[in-house]
Amino acid sequence: MVLLAIESSCDETSAAVMVNGELKSNIISTQLIHTEWGGVVPELASREHQKAIIPVVQEALQKANINKNDLNAIAFTRGPGLLGALLVGTSFAKALALSLNIPLIEVNHMQAHVLAHFIEDPKPTFPFLCLTVSGGHTQLVWVTSPLQMEVIGETQDDAVGEAFDKTAKLIGLPYPGGPLIDKLAKEGNPNKFPFSLGEMPGLNFSFSGIKTAILYFLQKETQKNPNFIEENKADICASVQKTLIDMLLRKVKKAMKEKQCNQIAIAGGVSANSGLRSSLQELGAELGWEVFIPAFQYCTDNAGMIAMAGHFKYETGEFTDQDVAPLARYSL
Ligand code: KG4
Ligand code: ZN
């Protein structure tokens, strides 16, 4: 079964080819235009997808050594994401499926982030808990089968990726700041500036308060020393990163206990964070959990994970009609 998958929900145009569940190519084109604006500009994202989609698909087919006439199905991201961006991938997938007379498979982007764990070994067994952390989401997902998952906790305001990116902006780092905070944090002292924050009840998260806490902290310190940020950048990054990781792992611990589970997986862009990866490994070793962390290229947005979800849907015959439309909001 030869499957082509398309991802266009945010600022990555990506195409992948999967043959019988095995990923053959996964081409990702990241839009650089947003850096100068300090965040993703939806209108520009749509236009960039429009430019990139055909070259990216052609490259994915070429790398996999597949002719478009060999395709058996096309999977695409239906949502959640930026509507204009999703429209590009959706329209392209529909048109290609129509012209080749092959089935179409719609995929939920958040489900695909979880299923990225099934691209390569080692794979978790069901059921397991997945912490999905990205620029738009922070969710604890209880996964009982490839296509059955339930959100048991989530952020009530900002996503943790947003907290990383907004903090980065406050200290003058370009967008997306998450990876830069990660890099600088490696050279800093995580205990230098303790930020204590309130906690949401149950398994939910809140990340809107930390931005304000950091803003006030920086305002206060720069009043005393105008060079405070420059002189303490690495320590600020390390301290903020530690705070965010602690907030995530406290809830993970709670959820694992409630579900009496011993397999934890992480997914989404923020799962590329080296501090989160090592802290989760340490916690797992301490509590006897099996920890699943995807390879870097499957953490951030990519069509390989869309292909994986499409593969499972193909197996169960979950196809989509040609009148399908994308969804900016799309719950699991
Ligand atoms: O999953 P993703 O690629 O796109 C969304 O669906 O949102 O996640 C992007 C988010 C951004 O907020 C980015 O700053 C964050 O993931 N991110 C990181 C790291 N790499 C990406 N945050 C912290 N540390 C990283 N190494
Ligand atoms: Zn994503």
Short mmCIF file of C-alpha atoms and ligand atoms in Angstrom, two decimals:
data_model
loop_
_atom_site.label_atom_id
_atom_site.label_comp_id
_atom_site.label_asym_id
_atom_site.label_seq_id
_atom_site.Cartn_x
_atom_site.Cartn_y
_atom_site.Cartn_z
CA MET A 1 0.00 0.00 0.00
CA VAL A 2 1.65 3.20 -1.19
CA LEU A 3 0.48 6.31 0.65
CA LEU A 4 1.28 9.98 0.08
CA ALA A 5 0.78 12.29 3.08
CA ILE A 6 0.54 16.08 3.15
CA GLU A 7 0.96 18.42 6.15
CA SER A 8 0.24 22.18 5.92
CA SER A 9 -1.33 23.18 9.25
CA CYS A 10 1.12 25.90 10.29
CA ASP A 11 4.50 27.00 8.92
CA GLU A 12 5.89 23.71 7.60
CA THR A 13 4.99 22.39 4.17
CA SER A 14 5.67 18.69 4.28
CA ALA A 15 5.07 15.57 2.18
CA ALA A 16 5.87 11.95 2.95
CA VAL A 17 5.62 8.59 1.23
CA MET A 18 4.87 5.46 3.22
CA VAL A 19 4.84 1.93 1.81
CA ASN A 20 3.09 -0.76 3.89
CA GLY A 21 3.61 1.26 7.05
CA GLU A 22 7.27 1.98 6.36
CA LEU A 23 8.31 5.59 5.87
CA LYS A 24 10.23 6.04 2.61
CA SER A 25 10.55 9.82 2.51
CA ASN A 26 9.62 12.79 4.71
CA ILE A 27 10.37 16.17 3.13
CA ILE A 28 9.91 19.25 5.31
CA SER A 29 10.11 22.82 4.03
CA THR A 30 10.12 25.34 6.89
CA GLN A 31 8.85 28.82 6.09
CA LEU A 32 11.50 31.34 7.07
CA ILE A 33 9.47 34.43 6.15
CA HIS A 34 7.82 34.58 9.61
CA THR A 35 11.09 35.27 11.48
CA GLU A 36 11.04 38.95 10.51
CA TRP A 37 7.51 39.30 11.95
CA GLY A 38 8.24 37.60 15.26
CA GLY A 39 5.55 34.96 14.79
CA VAL A 40 3.58 33.07 12.15
CA VAL A 41 1.55 35.41 9.90
CA PRO A 42 -1.40 33.29 8.69
CA GLU A 43 -1.83 34.99 5.32
CA LEU A 44 1.87 34.65 4.52
CA ALA A 45 1.82 31.00 5.64
CA SER A 46 -0.92 30.20 3.08
CA ARG A 47 1.03 31.82 0.27
CA GLU A 48 4.24 30.03 1.21
CA HIS A 49 2.41 26.67 1.26
CA GLN A 50 1.02 27.49 -2.18
CA LYS A 51 4.56 28.00 -3.49
CA ALA A 52 6.12 24.99 -1.77
CA ILE A 53 3.52 22.26 -2.03
CA ILE A 54 4.22 20.91 -5.50
CA PRO A 55 8.05 20.94 -5.23
CA VAL A 56 7.83 19.29 -1.78
CA VAL A 57 5.50 16.54 -3.03
CA GLN A 58 7.67 15.95 -6.08
CA GLU A 59 10.76 15.64 -3.89
CA ALA A 60 8.99 13.19 -1.55
CA LEU A 61 7.93 11.00 -4.48
CA GLN A 62 11.37 11.16 -6.05
CA LYS A 63 13.21 10.31 -2.83
CA ALA A 64 10.91 7.33 -2.27
CA ASN A 65 11.37 6.31 -5.91
CA ILE A 66 7.61 6.31 -6.42
CA ASN A 67 5.65 7.48 -9.45
CA LYS A 68 2.38 9.26 -8.65
CA ASN A 69 0.53 6.56 -10.59
CA ASP A 70 1.75 4.00 -8.00
CA LEU A 71 -0.11 5.77 -5.17
CA ASN A 72 -2.98 3.91 -3.47
CA ALA A 73 -4.24 6.68 -1.18
CA ILE A 74 -3.60 10.26 -0.06
CA ALA A 75 -3.68 11.39 3.58
CA PHE A 76 -3.76 15.05 4.59
CA THR A 77 -4.01 17.19 7.72
CA ARG A 78 -7.62 18.36 8.10
CA GLY A 79 -6.96 20.30 11.31
CA PRO A 80 -6.42 21.78 13.82
CA GLY A 81 -4.36 24.65 12.45
CA LEU A 82 -4.49 27.86 10.44
CA LEU A 83 -7.46 27.63 8.12
CA GLY A 84 -5.83 29.25 5.09
CA ALA A 85 -2.76 27.04 5.51
CA LEU A 86 -4.89 23.89 5.86
CA LEU A 87 -6.88 24.84 2.74
CA VAL A 88 -3.74 24.59 0.60
CA GLY A 89 -2.90 21.02 1.67
CA THR A 90 -6.53 19.92 1.70
CA SER A 91 -7.26 21.26 -1.80
CA PHE A 92 -4.08 19.77 -3.17
CA ALA A 93 -4.80 16.34 -1.64
CA LYS A 94 -8.39 16.37 -2.89
CA ALA A 95 -7.42 17.35 -6.43
CA LEU A 96 -4.65 14.74 -6.67
CA ALA A 97 -6.86 11.98 -5.23
CA LEU A 98 -9.62 12.92 -7.69
CA SER A 99 -7.30 12.93 -10.68
CA LEU A 100 -5.74 9.56 -9.71
CA ASN A 101 -9.12 8.12 -8.65
CA ILE A 102 -7.75 6.91 -5.30
CA PRO A 103 -9.13 7.26 -1.74
CA LEU A 104 -8.61 10.28 0.45
CA ILE A 105 -7.88 10.06 4.20
CA GLU A 106 -8.32 13.02 6.55
CA VAL A 107 -6.02 13.16 9.58
CA ASN A 108 -6.23 15.01 12.89
CA HIS A 109 -2.85 16.71 13.39
CA MET A 110 -2.83 16.11 17.18
CA GLN A 111 -3.60 12.41 16.71
CA ALA A 112 -0.75 12.26 14.22
CA HIS A 113 1.71 13.79 16.72
CA VAL A 114 0.92 10.86 19.07
CA LEU A 115 1.15 8.30 16.26
CA ALA A 116 4.63 9.57 15.29
CA HIS A 117 5.73 7.00 17.92
CA PHE A 118 4.83 4.19 15.52
CA ILE A 119 7.17 5.30 12.71
CA GLU A 120 10.24 3.73 14.28
CA ASP A 121 11.15 1.26 17.04
CA PRO A 122 10.87 1.19 20.01
CA LYS A 123 7.09 1.57 19.91
CA PRO A 124 4.83 1.81 22.96
CA THR A 125 2.14 -0.81 23.53
CA PHE A 126 -1.47 0.10 24.34
CA PRO A 127 -2.57 1.68 26.58
CA PHE A 128 -0.04 4.45 27.22
CA LEU A 129 0.04 8.10 28.22
CA CYS A 130 1.27 10.75 25.79
CA LEU A 131 2.24 14.31 26.69
CA THR A 132 1.66 16.33 23.52
CA VAL A 133 3.40 19.69 23.68
CA SER A 134 3.51 22.09 20.75
CA GLY A 135 3.13 25.73 19.79
CA GLY A 136 -0.65 25.44 19.89
CA HIS A 137 -1.35 22.58 22.32
CA THR A 138 -0.44 21.09 25.68
CA GLN A 139 -2.34 17.88 26.28
CA LEU A 140 -2.19 14.71 28.30
CA VAL A 141 -3.59 12.04 26.03
CA TRP A 142 -4.66 8.57 27.12
CA VAL A 143 -4.09 6.30 24.13
CA THR A 144 -5.95 2.98 24.08
CA SER A 145 -5.50 2.00 20.41
CA PRO A 146 -4.01 3.63 17.27
CA LEU A 147 -7.17 5.60 16.58
CA GLN A 148 -8.70 5.79 20.04
CA MET A 149 -7.37 8.49 22.30
CA GLU A 150 -8.80 10.76 24.93
CA VAL A 151 -7.56 14.10 26.25
CA ILE A 152 -7.46 13.75 30.06
CA GLY A 153 -5.80 17.11 30.76
CA GLU A 154 -4.94 20.21 28.76
CA THR A 155 -3.96 23.83 28.96
CA GLN A 156 -6.68 26.29 29.84
CA ASP A 157 -4.87 29.19 28.13
CA ASP A 158 -1.47 29.32 26.38
CA ALA A 159 0.36 26.26 25.09
CA VAL A 160 3.78 25.51 26.57
CA GLY A 161 5.40 26.21 23.17
CA GLU A 162 3.88 29.69 23.31
CA ALA A 163 5.37 30.17 26.79
CA PHE A 164 8.80 29.29 25.35
CA ASP A 165 8.33 31.58 22.33
CA LYS A 166 6.93 34.52 24.33
CA THR A 167 9.74 34.32 26.89
CA ALA A 168 12.23 34.28 24.04
CA LYS A 169 10.65 37.44 22.62
CA LEU A 170 10.92 39.18 26.01
CA ILE A 171 14.65 38.56 26.13
CA GLY A 172 15.15 39.62 22.52
CA LEU A 173 15.51 36.25 20.79
CA PRO A 174 14.01 35.78 17.29
CA TYR A 175 10.99 33.58 16.47
CA PRO A 176 10.60 30.66 17.08
CA GLY A 177 12.44 31.09 20.34
CA GLY A 178 11.88 27.61 21.82
CA PRO A 179 14.94 25.99 20.25
CA LEU A 180 17.10 29.04 21.14
CA ILE A 181 16.05 28.92 24.79
CA ASP A 182 16.93 25.23 24.78
CA LYS A 183 20.40 26.01 23.40
CA LEU A 184 21.13 28.88 25.81
CA ALA A 185 19.72 26.96 28.79
CA LYS A 186 22.50 24.39 28.41
CA GLU A 187 25.02 27.03 29.54
CA GLY A 188 22.90 28.49 32.34
CA ASN A 189 22.05 27.79 35.97
CA PRO A 190 18.45 26.53 36.21
CA ASN A 191 18.22 27.44 39.89
CA LYS A 192 19.41 31.04 39.56
CA PHE A 193 15.98 32.66 39.23
CA PRO A 194 13.21 30.59 40.80
CA PHE A 195 9.76 31.39 39.39
CA SER A 196 7.02 30.04 41.59
CA LEU A 197 3.63 29.76 39.96
CA GLY A 198 0.21 28.57 40.98
CA GLU A 199 -1.08 25.27 39.72
CA MET A 200 -4.31 24.36 37.92
CA PRO A 201 -6.47 21.75 39.65
CA GLY A 202 -6.55 18.18 38.34
CA LEU A 203 -4.64 17.38 35.18
CA ASN A 204 -5.04 20.75 33.46
CA PHE A 205 -2.27 23.26 32.78
CA SER A 206 -1.97 27.04 32.66
CA PHE A 207 0.95 28.85 31.04
CA SER A 208 -0.36 32.40 30.70
CA GLY A 209 0.85 33.48 34.14
CA ILE A 210 4.50 32.72 33.57
CA LYS A 211 4.81 35.27 30.77
CA THR A 212 3.57 38.02 33.09
CA ALA A 213 5.79 36.81 35.93
CA ILE A 214 8.83 36.93 33.67
CA LEU A 215 7.86 40.32 32.24
CA TYR A 216 7.60 41.88 35.73
CA PHE A 217 10.78 40.17 36.86
CA LEU A 218 12.71 41.51 33.86
CA GLN A 219 11.25 45.01 34.25
CA LYS A 220 12.28 45.09 37.90
CA GLU A 221 15.80 43.80 37.26
CA THR A 222 16.51 46.01 34.23
CA GLN A 223 15.51 49.06 36.27
CA LYS A 224 18.34 48.19 38.65
CA ASN A 225 20.75 47.11 35.89
CA PRO A 226 20.00 48.01 32.25
CA ASN A 227 22.30 45.20 31.07
CA PHE A 228 20.56 42.57 33.22
CA ILE A 229 19.16 40.55 30.29
CA GLU A 230 22.41 40.53 28.32
CA GLU A 231 24.46 39.57 31.38
CA ASN A 232 22.09 36.80 32.52
CA LYS A 233 20.61 35.42 29.30
CA ALA A 234 21.69 31.82 29.79
CA ASP A 235 20.59 31.75 33.45
CA ILE A 236 17.20 33.28 32.57
CA CYS A 237 16.70 30.66 29.82
CA ALA A 238 17.75 27.79 32.08
CA SER A 239 15.49 29.00 34.93
CA VAL A 240 12.44 29.51 32.71
CA GLN A 241 12.98 26.18 30.98
CA LYS A 242 13.25 24.39 34.32
CA THR A 243 10.03 26.02 35.54
CA LEU A 244 8.12 24.98 32.40
CA ILE A 245 9.47 21.42 32.55
CA ASP A 246 8.56 21.12 36.25
CA MET A 247 5.02 22.29 35.47
CA LEU A 248 4.67 19.63 32.76
CA LEU A 249 6.21 16.79 34.73
CA ARG A 250 4.16 17.40 37.87
CA LYS A 251 1.00 16.68 35.86
CA VAL A 252 2.57 13.75 34.05
CA LYS A 253 3.38 12.17 37.41
CA LYS A 254 -0.17 12.71 38.60
CA ALA A 255 -1.73 11.27 35.42
CA MET A 256 0.56 8.23 35.42
CA LYS A 257 -0.47 7.49 38.98
CA GLU A 258 -4.18 7.94 38.25
CA LYS A 259 -4.00 5.65 35.21
CA GLN A 260 -1.62 3.19 36.92
CA CYS A 261 0.43 3.37 33.78
CA ASN A 262 4.14 2.70 33.25
CA GLN A 263 4.60 3.85 29.66
CA ILE A 264 4.97 7.56 28.93
CA ALA A 265 5.49 9.10 25.50
CA ILE A 266 6.10 12.71 24.49
CA ALA A 267 5.13 14.30 21.20
CA GLY A 268 4.93 17.69 19.47
CA GLY A 269 7.46 20.44 18.80
CA VAL A 270 8.41 21.04 22.43
CA SER A 271 9.32 17.35 22.83
CA ALA A 272 12.46 18.33 20.88
CA ASN A 273 13.55 20.22 24.03
CA SER A 274 16.68 18.60 25.41
CA GLY A 275 15.88 19.58 29.01
CA LEU A 276 12.43 17.99 28.81
CA ARG A 277 13.85 14.87 27.21
CA SER A 278 16.52 14.36 29.89
CA SER A 279 14.26 15.28 32.82
CA LEU A 280 11.62 12.81 31.63
CA GLN A 281 14.26 10.09 31.22
CA GLU A 282 15.48 10.75 34.78
CA LEU A 283 11.97 10.73 36.21
CA GLY A 284 11.18 7.56 34.29
CA ALA A 285 14.30 5.82 35.62
CA GLU A 286 13.38 6.85 39.14
CA LEU A 287 9.75 5.70 38.92
CA GLY A 288 10.23 2.63 36.72
CA TRP A 289 8.51 3.98 33.61
CA GLU A 290 9.28 3.11 30.05
CA VAL A 291 9.91 6.45 28.30
CA PHE A 292 9.27 6.93 24.58
CA ILE A 293 10.83 9.92 22.86
CA PRO A 294 10.59 10.27 19.09
CA ALA A 295 13.56 11.16 16.88
CA PHE A 296 13.90 14.96 16.44
CA GLN A 297 12.54 14.97 12.88
CA TYR A 298 9.26 13.38 14.06
CA CYS A 299 8.75 15.79 17.00
CA THR A 300 8.05 18.99 15.07
CA ASP A 301 5.48 19.20 12.29
CA ASN A 302 6.11 16.68 9.52
CA ALA A 303 4.11 14.64 7.03
CA GLY A 304 5.68 11.36 8.21
CA MET A 305 3.38 11.40 11.23
CA ILE A 306 0.40 12.20 8.96
CA ALA A 307 1.35 9.17 6.86
CA MET A 308 1.46 6.98 9.99
CA ALA A 309 -2.04 8.09 11.00
CA GLY A 310 -3.20 7.66 7.39
CA HIS A 311 -1.79 4.14 7.36
CA PHE A 312 -3.84 3.12 10.43
CA LYS A 313 -6.96 4.70 8.92
CA TYR A 314 -6.38 2.90 5.61
CA GLU A 315 -6.20 -0.40 7.50
CA THR A 316 -9.59 0.23 9.08
CA GLY A 317 -11.09 1.62 5.86
CA GLU A 318 -11.68 5.13 7.22
CA PHE A 319 -11.83 7.13 4.01
CA THR A 320 -13.06 10.67 3.44
CA ASP A 321 -15.49 12.08 0.88
CA GLN A 322 -14.42 14.68 -1.65
CA ASP A 323 -16.64 17.32 0.00
CA VAL A 324 -14.42 17.39 3.12
CA ALA A 325 -13.34 20.85 4.39
CA PRO A 326 -10.50 21.70 6.79
CA LEU A 327 -11.14 22.53 10.44
CA ALA A 328 -9.22 25.23 12.34
CA ARG A 329 -10.38 23.58 15.57
CA TYR A 330 -10.54 19.83 15.61
CA SER A 331 -10.67 17.96 18.90
CA LEU A 332 -9.33 14.42 19.27
O1 KG4 B 1 4.53 20.82 16.87
P1 KG4 B 1 5.13 22.07 16.34
O2 KG4 B 1 6.24 21.95 15.33
O3 KG4 B 1 4.05 22.99 15.70
C1 KG4 B 1 2.78 23.14 16.24
O4 KG4 B 1 1.91 22.30 15.89
O5 KG4 B 1 2.63 24.06 17.05
O6 KG4 B 1 5.65 22.93 17.62
C2 KG4 B 1 6.25 24.18 17.48
C3 KG4 B 1 6.64 24.67 18.87
C4 KG4 B 1 7.16 26.11 18.89
O7 KG4 B 1 6.55 26.80 19.97
C5 KG4 B 1 8.66 25.94 19.14
O8 KG4 B 1 9.25 27.03 19.81
C6 KG4 B 1 8.66 24.71 20.02
O9 KG4 B 1 7.69 23.86 19.43
N1 KG4 B 1 9.97 24.04 20.02
C7 KG4 B 1 10.76 23.98 21.12
C8 KG4 B 1 11.93 23.29 20.73
N2 KG4 B 1 11.82 22.96 19.40
C9 KG4 B 1 10.61 23.43 18.99
N3 KG4 B 1 10.56 24.43 22.37
C10 KG4 B 1 11.55 24.21 23.25
N4 KG4 B 1 12.70 23.57 22.96
C11 KG4 B 1 12.93 23.10 21.72
N5 KG4 B 1 14.08 22.46 21.44
ZN ZN B 2 2.20 20.24 15.47
#
